[in-house]
Coordinates of C-alpha atoms in Angstrom, one line a residue:
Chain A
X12 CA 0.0 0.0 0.0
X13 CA 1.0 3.6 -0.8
X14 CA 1.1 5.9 1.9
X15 CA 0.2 9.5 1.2
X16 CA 3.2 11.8 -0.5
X17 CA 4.8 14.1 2.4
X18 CA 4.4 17.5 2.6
X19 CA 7.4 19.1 1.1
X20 CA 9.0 22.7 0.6
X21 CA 11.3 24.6 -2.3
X22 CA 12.4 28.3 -1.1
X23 CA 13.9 30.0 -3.9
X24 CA 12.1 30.1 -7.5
X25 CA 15.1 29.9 -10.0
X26 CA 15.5 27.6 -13.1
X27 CA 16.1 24.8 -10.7
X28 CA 13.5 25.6 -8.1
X29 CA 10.5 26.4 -10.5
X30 CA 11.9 22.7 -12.1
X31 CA 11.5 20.8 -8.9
X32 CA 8.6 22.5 -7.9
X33 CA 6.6 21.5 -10.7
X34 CA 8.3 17.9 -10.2
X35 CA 6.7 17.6 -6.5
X36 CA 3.2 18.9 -7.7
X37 CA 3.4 16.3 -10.9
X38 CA 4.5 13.1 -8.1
X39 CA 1.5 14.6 -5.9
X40 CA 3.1 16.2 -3.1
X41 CA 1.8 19.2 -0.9
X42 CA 3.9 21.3 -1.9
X43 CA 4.7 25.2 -0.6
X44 CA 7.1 27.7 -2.1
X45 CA 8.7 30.4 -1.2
X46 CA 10.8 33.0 -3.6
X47 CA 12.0 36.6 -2.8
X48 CA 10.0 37.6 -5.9
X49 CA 6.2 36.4 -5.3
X50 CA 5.3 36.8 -8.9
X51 CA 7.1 33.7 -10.2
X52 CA 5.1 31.4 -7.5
X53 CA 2.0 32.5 -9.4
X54 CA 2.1 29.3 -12.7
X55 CA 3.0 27.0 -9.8
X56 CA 0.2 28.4 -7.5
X57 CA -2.2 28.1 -10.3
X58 CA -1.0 24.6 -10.5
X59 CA -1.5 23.8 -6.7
X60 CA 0.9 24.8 -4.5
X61 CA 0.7 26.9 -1.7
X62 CA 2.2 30.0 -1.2
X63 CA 3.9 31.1 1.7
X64 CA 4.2 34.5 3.6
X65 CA 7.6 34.4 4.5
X66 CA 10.6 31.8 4.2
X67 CA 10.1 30.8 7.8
X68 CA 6.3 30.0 7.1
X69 CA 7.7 27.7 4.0
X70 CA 10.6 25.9 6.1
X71 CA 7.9 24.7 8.8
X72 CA 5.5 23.5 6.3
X73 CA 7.7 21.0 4.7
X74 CA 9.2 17.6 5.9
X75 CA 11.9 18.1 3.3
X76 CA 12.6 22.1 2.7
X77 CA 15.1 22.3 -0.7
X78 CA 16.8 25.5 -1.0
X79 CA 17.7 26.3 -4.2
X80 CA 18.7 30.1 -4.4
X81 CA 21.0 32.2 -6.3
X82 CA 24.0 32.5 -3.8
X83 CA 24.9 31.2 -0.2
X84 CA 24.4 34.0 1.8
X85 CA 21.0 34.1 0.3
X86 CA 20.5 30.3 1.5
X87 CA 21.9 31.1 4.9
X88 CA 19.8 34.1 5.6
X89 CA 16.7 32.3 5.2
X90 CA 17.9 29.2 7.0
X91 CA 19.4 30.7 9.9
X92 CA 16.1 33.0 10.1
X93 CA 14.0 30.1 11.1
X94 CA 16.1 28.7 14.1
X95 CA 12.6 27.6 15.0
X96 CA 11.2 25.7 12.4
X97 CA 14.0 23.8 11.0
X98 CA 13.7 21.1 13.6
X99 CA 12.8 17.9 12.7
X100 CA 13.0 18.6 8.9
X101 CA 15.3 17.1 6.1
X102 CA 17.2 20.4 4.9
X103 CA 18.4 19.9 1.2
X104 CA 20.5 22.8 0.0
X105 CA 21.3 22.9 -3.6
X106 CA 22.5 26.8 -3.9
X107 CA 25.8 27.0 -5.3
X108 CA 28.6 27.5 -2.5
X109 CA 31.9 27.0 -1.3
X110 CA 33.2 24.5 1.1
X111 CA 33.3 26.4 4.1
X112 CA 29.8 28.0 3.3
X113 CA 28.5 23.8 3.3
X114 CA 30.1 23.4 6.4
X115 CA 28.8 25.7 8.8
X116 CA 25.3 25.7 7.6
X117 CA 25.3 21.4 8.2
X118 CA 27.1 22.4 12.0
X119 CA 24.6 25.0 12.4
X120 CA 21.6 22.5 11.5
X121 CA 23.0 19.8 13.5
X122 CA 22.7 22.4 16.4
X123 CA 18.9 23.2 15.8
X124 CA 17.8 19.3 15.1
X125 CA 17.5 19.6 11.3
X126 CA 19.7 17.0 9.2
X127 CA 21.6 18.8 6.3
X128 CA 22.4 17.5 2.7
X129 CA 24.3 19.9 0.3
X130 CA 23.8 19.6 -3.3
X131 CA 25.4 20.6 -6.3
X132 CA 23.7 19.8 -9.3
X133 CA 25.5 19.8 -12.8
X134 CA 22.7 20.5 -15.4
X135 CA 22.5 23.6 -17.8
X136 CA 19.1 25.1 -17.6
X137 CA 17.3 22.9 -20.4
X138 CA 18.3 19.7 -18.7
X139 CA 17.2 20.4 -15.0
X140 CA 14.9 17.7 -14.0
X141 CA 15.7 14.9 -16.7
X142 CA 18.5 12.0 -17.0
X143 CA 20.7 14.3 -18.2
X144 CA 21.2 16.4 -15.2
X145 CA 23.2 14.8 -12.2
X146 CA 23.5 16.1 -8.5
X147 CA 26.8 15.2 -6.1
X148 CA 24.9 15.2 -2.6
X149 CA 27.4 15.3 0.9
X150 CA 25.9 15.8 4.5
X151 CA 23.2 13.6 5.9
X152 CA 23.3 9.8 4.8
X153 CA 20.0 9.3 6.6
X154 CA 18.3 12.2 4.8
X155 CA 19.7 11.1 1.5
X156 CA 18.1 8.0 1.9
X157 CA 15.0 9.1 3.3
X158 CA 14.4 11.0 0.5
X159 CA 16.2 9.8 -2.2
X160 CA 12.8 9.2 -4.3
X161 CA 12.0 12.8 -4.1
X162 CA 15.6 13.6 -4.9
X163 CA 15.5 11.6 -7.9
X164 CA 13.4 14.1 -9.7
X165 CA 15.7 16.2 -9.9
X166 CA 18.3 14.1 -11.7
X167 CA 20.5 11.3 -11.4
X168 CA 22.2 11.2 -7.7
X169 CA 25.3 10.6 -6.1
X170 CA 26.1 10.8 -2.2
X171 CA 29.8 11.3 -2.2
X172 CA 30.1 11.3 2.0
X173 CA 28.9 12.9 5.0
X174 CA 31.6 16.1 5.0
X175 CA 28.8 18.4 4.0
X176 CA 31.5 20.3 2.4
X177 CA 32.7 17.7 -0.1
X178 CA 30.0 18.1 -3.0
X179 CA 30.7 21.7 -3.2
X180 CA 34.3 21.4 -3.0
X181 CA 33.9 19.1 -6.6
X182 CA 31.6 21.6 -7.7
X183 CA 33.6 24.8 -7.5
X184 CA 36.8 23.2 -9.1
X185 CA 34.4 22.1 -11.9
X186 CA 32.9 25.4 -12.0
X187 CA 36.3 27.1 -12.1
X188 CA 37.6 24.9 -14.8
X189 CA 34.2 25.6 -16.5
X190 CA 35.0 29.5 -15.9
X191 CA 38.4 29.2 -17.7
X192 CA 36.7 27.9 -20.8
X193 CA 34.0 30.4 -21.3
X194 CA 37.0 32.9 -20.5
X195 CA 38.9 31.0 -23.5
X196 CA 35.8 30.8 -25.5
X197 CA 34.9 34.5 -25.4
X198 CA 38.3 35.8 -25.8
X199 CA 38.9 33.3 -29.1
X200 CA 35.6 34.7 -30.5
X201 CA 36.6 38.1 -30.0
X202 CA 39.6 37.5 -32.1
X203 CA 37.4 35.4 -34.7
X204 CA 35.6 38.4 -35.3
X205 CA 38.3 40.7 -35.6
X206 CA 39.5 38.0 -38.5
X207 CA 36.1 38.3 -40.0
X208 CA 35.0 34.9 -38.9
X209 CA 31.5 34.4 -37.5
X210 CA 31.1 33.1 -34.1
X211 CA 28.7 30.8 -35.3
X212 CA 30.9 29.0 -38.0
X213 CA 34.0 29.2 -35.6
X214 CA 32.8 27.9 -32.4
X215 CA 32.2 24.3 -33.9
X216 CA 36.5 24.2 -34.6
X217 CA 36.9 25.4 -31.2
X218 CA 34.7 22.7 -29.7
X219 CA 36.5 19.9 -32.0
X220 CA 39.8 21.3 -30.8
X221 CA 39.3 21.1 -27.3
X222 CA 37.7 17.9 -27.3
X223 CA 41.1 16.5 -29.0
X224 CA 42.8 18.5 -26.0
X225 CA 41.2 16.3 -23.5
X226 CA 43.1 13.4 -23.6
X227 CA 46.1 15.9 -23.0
X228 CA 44.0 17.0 -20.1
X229 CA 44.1 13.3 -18.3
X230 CA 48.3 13.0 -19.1
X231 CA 48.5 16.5 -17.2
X232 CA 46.4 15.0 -14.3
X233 CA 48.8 12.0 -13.8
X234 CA 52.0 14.7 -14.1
X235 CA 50.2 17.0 -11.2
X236 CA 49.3 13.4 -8.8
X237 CA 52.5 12.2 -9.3
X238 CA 54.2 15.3 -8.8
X239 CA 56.4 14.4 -12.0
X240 CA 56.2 17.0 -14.7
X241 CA 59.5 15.7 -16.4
X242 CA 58.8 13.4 -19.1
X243 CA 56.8 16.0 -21.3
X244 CA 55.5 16.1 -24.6
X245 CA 54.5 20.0 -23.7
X246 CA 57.1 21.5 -22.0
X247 CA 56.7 25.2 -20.1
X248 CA 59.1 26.3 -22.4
X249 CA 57.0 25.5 -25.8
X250 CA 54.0 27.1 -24.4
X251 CA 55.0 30.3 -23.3
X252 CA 56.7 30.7 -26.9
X253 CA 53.0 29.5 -28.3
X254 CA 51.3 31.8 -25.8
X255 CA 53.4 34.4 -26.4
X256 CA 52.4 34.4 -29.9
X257 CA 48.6 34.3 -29.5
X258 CA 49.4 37.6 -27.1
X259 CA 50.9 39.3 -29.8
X260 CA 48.6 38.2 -32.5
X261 CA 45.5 39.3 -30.3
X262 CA 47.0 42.7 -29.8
X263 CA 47.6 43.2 -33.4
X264 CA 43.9 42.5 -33.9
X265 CA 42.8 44.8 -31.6
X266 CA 42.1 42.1 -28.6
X267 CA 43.0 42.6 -25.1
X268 CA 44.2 39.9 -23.4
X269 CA 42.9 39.9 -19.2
X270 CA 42.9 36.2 -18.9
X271 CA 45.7 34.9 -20.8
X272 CA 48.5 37.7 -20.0
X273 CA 48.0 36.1 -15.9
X274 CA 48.6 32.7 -17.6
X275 CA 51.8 33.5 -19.5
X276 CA 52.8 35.1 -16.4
X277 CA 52.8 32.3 -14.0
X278 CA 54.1 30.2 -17.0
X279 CA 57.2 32.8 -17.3
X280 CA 57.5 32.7 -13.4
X281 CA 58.1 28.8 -14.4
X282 CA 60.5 29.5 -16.6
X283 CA 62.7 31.7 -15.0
X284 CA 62.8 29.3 -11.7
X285 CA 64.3 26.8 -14.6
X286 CA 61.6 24.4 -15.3
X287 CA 61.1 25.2 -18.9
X288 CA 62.2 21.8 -19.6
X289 CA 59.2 21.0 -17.5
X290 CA 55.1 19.8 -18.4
X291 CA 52.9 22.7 -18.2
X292 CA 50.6 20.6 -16.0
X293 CA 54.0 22.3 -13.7
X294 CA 51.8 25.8 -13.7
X295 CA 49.6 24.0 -11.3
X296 CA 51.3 24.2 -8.5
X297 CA 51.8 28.5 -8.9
X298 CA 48.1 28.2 -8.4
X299 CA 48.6 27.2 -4.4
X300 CA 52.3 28.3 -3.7
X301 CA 52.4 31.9 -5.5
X302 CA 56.0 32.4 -4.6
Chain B
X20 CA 54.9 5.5 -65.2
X21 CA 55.8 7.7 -62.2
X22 CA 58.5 10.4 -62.1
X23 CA 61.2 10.3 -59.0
X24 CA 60.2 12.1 -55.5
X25 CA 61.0 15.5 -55.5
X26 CA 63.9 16.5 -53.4
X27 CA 62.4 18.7 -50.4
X28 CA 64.1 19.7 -47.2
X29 CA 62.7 19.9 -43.5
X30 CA 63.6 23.4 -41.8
X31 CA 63.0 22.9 -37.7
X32 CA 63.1 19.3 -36.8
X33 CA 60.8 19.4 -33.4
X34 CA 58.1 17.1 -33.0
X35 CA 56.2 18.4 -36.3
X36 CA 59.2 18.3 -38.4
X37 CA 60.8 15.0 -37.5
X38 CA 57.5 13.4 -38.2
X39 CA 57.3 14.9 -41.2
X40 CA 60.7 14.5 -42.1
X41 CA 60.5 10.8 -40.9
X42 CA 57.0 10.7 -43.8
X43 CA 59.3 12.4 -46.5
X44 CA 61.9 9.8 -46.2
X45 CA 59.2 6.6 -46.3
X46 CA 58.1 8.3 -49.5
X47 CA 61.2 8.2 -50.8
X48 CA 62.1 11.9 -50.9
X49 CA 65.7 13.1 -51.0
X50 CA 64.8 14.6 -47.8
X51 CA 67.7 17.5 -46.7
X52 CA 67.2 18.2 -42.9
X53 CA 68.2 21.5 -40.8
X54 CA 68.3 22.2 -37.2
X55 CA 69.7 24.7 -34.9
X56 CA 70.9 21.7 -32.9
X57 CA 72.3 19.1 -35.2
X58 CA 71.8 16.2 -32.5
X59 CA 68.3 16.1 -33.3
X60 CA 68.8 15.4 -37.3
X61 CA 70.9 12.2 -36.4
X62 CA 67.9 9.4 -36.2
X63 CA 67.3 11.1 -39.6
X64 CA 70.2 10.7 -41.1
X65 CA 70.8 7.5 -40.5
X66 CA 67.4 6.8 -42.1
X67 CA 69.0 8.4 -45.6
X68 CA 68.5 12.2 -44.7
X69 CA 71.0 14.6 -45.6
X70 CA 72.1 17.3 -42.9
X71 CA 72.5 20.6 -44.3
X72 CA 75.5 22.6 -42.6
X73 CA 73.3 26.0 -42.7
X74 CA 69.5 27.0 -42.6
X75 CA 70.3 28.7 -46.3
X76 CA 71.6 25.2 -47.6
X77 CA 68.4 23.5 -46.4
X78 CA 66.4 25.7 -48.3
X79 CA 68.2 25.7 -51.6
X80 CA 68.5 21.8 -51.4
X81 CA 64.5 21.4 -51.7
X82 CA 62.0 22.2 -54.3
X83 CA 59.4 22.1 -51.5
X84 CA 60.3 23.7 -48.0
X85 CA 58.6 23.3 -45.4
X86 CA 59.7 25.0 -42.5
X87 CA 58.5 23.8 -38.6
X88 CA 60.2 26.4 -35.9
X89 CA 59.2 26.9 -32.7
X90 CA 58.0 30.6 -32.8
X91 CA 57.4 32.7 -35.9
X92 CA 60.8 35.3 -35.3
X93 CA 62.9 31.9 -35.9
X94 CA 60.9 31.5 -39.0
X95 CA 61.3 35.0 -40.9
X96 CA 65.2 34.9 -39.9
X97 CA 66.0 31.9 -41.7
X98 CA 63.4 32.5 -44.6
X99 CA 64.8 35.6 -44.7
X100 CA 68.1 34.9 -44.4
X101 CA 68.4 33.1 -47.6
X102 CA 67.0 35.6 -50.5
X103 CA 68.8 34.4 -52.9
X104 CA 67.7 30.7 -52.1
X105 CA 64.4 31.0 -51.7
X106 CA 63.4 31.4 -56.1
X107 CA 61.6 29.2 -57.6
X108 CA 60.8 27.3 -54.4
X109 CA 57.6 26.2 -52.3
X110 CA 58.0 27.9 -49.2
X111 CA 55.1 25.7 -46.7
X112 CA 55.8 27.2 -43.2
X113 CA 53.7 25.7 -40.5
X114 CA 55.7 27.8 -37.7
X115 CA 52.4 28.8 -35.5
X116 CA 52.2 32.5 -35.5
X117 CA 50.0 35.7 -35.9
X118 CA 48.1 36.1 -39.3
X119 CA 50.3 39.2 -39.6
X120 CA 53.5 37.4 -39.2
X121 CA 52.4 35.0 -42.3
X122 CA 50.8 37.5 -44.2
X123 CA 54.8 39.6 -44.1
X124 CA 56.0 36.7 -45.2
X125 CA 53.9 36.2 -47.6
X126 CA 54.7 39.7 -49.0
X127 CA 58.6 39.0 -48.9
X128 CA 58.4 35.4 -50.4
X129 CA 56.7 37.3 -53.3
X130 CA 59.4 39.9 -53.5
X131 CA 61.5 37.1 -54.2
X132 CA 60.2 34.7 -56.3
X133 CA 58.8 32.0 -54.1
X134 CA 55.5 30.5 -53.1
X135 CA 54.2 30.9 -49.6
X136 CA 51.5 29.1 -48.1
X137 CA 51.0 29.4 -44.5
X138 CA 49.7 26.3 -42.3
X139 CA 48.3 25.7 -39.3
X140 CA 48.3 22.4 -37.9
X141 CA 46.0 21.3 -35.3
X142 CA 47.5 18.2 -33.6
X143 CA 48.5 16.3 -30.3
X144 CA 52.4 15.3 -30.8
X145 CA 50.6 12.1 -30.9
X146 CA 48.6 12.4 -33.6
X147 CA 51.1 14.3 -35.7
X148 CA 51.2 13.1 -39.4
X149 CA 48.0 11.0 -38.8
X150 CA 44.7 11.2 -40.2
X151 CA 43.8 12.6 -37.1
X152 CA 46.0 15.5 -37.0
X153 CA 44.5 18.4 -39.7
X154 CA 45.9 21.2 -41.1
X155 CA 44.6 24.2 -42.9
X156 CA 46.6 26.4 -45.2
X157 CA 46.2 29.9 -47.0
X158 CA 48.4 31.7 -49.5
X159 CA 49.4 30.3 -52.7
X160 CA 46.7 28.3 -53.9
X161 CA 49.6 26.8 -57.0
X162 CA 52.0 25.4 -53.8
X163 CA 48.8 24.0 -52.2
X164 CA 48.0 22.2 -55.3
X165 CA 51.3 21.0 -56.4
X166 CA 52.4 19.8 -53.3
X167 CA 49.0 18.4 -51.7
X168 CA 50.1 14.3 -52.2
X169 CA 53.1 16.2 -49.5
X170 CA 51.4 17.9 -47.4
X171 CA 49.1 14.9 -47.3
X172 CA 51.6 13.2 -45.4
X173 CA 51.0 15.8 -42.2
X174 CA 47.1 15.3 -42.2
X175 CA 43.5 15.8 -43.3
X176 CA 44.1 19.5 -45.1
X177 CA 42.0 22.3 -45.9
X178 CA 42.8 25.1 -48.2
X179 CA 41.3 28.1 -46.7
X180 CA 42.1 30.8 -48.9
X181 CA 44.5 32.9 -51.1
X182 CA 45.2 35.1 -47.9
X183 CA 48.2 33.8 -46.3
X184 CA 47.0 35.4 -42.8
X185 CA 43.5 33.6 -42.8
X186 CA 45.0 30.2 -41.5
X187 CA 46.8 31.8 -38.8
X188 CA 43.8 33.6 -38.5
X189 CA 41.6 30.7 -37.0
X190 CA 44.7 29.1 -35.5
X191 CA 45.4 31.9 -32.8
X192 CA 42.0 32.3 -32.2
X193 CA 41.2 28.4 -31.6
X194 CA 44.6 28.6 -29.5
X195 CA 43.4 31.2 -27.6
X196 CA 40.5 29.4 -26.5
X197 CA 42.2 26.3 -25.4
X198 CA 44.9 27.9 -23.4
X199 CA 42.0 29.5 -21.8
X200 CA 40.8 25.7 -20.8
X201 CA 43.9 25.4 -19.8
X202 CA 44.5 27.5 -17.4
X203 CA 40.7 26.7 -16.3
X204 CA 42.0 23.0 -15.9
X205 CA 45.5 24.3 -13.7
X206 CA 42.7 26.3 -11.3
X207 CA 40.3 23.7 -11.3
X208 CA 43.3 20.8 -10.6
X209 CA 44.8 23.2 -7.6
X210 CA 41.4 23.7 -5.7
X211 CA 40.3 19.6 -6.1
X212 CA 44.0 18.7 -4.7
X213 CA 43.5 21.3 -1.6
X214 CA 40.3 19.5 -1.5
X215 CA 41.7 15.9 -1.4
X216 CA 41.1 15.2 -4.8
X217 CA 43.2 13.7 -7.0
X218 CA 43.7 15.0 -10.4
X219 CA 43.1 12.1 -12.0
X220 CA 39.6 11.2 -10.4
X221 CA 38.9 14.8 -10.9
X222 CA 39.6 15.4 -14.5
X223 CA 37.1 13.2 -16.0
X224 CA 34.2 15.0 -14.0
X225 CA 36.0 18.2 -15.5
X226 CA 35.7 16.9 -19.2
X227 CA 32.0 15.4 -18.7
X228 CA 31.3 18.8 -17.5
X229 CA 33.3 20.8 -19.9
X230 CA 31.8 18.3 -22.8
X231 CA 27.9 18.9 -21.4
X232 CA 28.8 22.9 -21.6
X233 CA 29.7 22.6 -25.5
X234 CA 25.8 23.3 -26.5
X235 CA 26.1 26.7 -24.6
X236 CA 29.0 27.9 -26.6
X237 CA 26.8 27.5 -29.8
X238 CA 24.2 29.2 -28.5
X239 CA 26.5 32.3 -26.9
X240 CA 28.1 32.1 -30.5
X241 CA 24.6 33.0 -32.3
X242 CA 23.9 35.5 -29.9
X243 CA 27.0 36.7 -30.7
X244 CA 26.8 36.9 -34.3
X245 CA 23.2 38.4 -33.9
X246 CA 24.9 41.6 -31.5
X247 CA 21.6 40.3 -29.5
X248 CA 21.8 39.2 -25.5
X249 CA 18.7 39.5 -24.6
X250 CA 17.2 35.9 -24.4
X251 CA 19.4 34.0 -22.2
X252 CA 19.4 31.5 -19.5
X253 CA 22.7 32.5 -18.4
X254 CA 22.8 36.4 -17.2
X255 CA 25.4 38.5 -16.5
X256 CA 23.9 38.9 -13.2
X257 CA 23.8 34.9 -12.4
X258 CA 27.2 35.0 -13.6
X259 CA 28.8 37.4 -11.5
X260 CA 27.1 35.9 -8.1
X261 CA 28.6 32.2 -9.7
X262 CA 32.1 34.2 -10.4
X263 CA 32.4 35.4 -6.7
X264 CA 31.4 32.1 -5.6
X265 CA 34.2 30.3 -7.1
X266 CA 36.7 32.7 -5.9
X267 CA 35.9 32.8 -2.5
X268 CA 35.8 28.9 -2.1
X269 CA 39.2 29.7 -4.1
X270 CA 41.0 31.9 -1.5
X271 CA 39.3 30.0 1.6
X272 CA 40.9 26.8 0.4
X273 CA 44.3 28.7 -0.4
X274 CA 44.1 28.8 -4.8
X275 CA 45.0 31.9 -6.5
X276 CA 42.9 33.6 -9.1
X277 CA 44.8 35.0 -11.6
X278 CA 42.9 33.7 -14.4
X279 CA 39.3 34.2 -12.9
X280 CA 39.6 37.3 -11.0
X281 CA 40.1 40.0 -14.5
X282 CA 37.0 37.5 -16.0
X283 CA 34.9 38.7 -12.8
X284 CA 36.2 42.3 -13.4
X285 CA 34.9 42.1 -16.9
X286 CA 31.2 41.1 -16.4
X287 CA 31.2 43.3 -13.4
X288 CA 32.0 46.1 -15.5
X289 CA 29.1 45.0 -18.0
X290 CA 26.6 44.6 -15.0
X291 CA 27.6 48.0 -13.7
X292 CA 26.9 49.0 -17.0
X293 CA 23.1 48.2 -16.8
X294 CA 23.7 44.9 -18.8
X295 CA 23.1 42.6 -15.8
X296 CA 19.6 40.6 -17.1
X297 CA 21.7 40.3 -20.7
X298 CA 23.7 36.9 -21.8
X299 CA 27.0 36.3 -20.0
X300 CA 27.9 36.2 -23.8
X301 CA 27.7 40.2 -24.0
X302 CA 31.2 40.0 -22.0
X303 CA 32.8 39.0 -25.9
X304 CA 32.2 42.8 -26.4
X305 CA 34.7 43.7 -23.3
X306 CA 37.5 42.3 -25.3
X307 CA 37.7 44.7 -28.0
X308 CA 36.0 47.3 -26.4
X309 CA 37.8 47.5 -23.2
X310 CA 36.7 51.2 -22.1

């Protein structure tokens, strides 16, 4: 026998939470929201949830209260503003954050009887809610399981361990390596268009060229693990002379270089410390010991 | 019947060259080899190659020169360093460079009598000379097609145009773009390994990620080309708050931001601008319009 579908909560009405929201009202759940904004509850209202007067008023209501808002301070106003009626309830917080921010939001839960399960999801914003969107979960084992049905619709899931802290810390290295190729991406099409190449017709080389850079990618990773950068196919040396050029050449057309000047700078500092025999996968290192 | 292999030299014998040189001498070229350091021509010559004694040499020994240096300053010295050499030959120089350093050349080789076409080869040094390496050229369409069962030998190739800049052209800009990845994959690498990660678990999540990303470059690209931001699921605004994120969870866990920090200062200039609900793909307009 089914029992009836518990009474659940999503404060914060982004991409992800509208997506979820919907989710929860399709798999019949009561289901209240919550969003700084009140006009984008209205579709979901008109669809059967309930909206609430304040944040607190939406963390009481629900067994399991997501948060899914734009940035952690945002997530731990609203938390932290309802010492109250977090007790008892499976907090699931899937705002983008640091570490740290993780951290002491789980410690402070665990101090007001709520369990605490960070999320970071990786999905862009057409893929939210379907197999093609995946979420790393850390924090609470017992309210992963517990609601691991519920957490389903919002993608595949993973629970990588009970540091609370550990999902995000995936998530913002992903996210920064993401950062560096949107950086790359909008600094080549500037220079494509200053060639008189569409962005359209050039991004599909890019792509194709940085896919065949991945398995690069994976001989860098063993370099940095095994702290061996010597036997190199890319040395420090090669690639300042390449960046160097691409510096130049942007310049000529007119392109400034923010990004990539930093890059060839650490790579130089490489040099000059007499490792241009060195892997590139080297320059890792001047990212923790900037020396 | 067939006519003998035309005698060709190899100017620059790195990774690019040697292979080539290596293809040159299956094919049963007389195959004359140059170097700035001779040690490297050896495995050549005892394969049948002949070593010239100077740069000049090389270049008068073959009807088809191609020349492989490591940065485009070694290239124009020993082009033009032999004037008087260079008449009547191919000149195929896949030095990378700027689209104004081929396009000079270009001009020069004219001025005396030779064909120039400028490549740009887009390969792993493991892939070099393989149907998975590819290389477009621009300049002298009559070198392209008299030599292409040659330059066949280095990879897939495309002749882009009569403009000997246009190859270089896409190759900077595409170069650009990865060594933007790059330095997205040294930041990402340094903030999994203060995390506990190792570089090799982590990378794979990284390219899944990076891979699952690829569809928002072609849409930024035809918002792009369009000069039109306004329909986005990826704001300026959202950006920025993702942006500051990232570097936080970067300094708290001890990672530098060299790369990162000037892409923050960008959209943060665009958002302070008024552009904040536009697409993060506006920030393509900061680099060649840094005011």
């Amino acid at each position: 026998m089914s029992t009836s579908p518990a009474p659940v909560s999503v404060i914060g009405l982004g991409n992800l939470g509208r997506a979820l929201a919907e989710a929860f009202l399709r798999a019949g759940h009561p289901t209240t929201v919550w969003n700084r904004s009140a006009a984008k509850a209205q579709p979901l209202v008109a669809n059967g949830a309930t909206l609430a007067a304040t944040s607190a008023e939406a963390v009481a209501a629900g067994e399991l209260v997501v948060v899914a808002l734009l940035d952690p301070s945002a997530a731990r106003e609203v938390l932290t503003g309802a010492p109250e009626a977090v007790r008892g309830r499976a907090l699931v917080n899937v705002t983008s954050g640091g570490p740290q921010d993780a951290r002491e939001l789980a410690d402070w839960a665990a101090g007001h009887g709520a369990q605490y399960l960070h999320g970071a999801v990786y999905a862009v914003p057409q893929t939210i809610g379907t197999a093609a969107s995946s979420v790393n979960y850390s924090g609470s084992r017992a309210a992963h399981q517990r609601w691991q049905d519920q957490l389903a619709l919002l993608g595949r899931h993973t629970f990588l361990g009970t540091d609370a802290g550990q999902a995000s810390g995936y998530d913002v290295a992903v996210l920064a390596g993401m950062y560096g190729m949107l950086g790359g991406f909008l600094h080549a099409t500037a220079m494509a268009r200053t060639a008189g190449i569409g962005a359209a017709e050039f991004t599909p080389m890019l792509v194709s060229w940085l896919t065949d850079s991945f398995p690069a990618l994976e001989t860098f990773a063993e370099e940095v693990d095994g702290a061996d950068y010597g036997a190199t196919e890319s040395s420090l040396a090669m690639n300042q002379a390449g960046l160097a050029t691409i510096i130049r050449a942007s310049r000529e057309q007119g392109v400034t270089v923010p990004t990539l000047a930093p890059l060839k700078e650490l790579i130089d500092a490489q040099v000059a410390a007499g490792h241009g025999a060195a892997s590139l996968s080297r320059t890792v290192e001047s990212f923790t010991d900037p020396s």
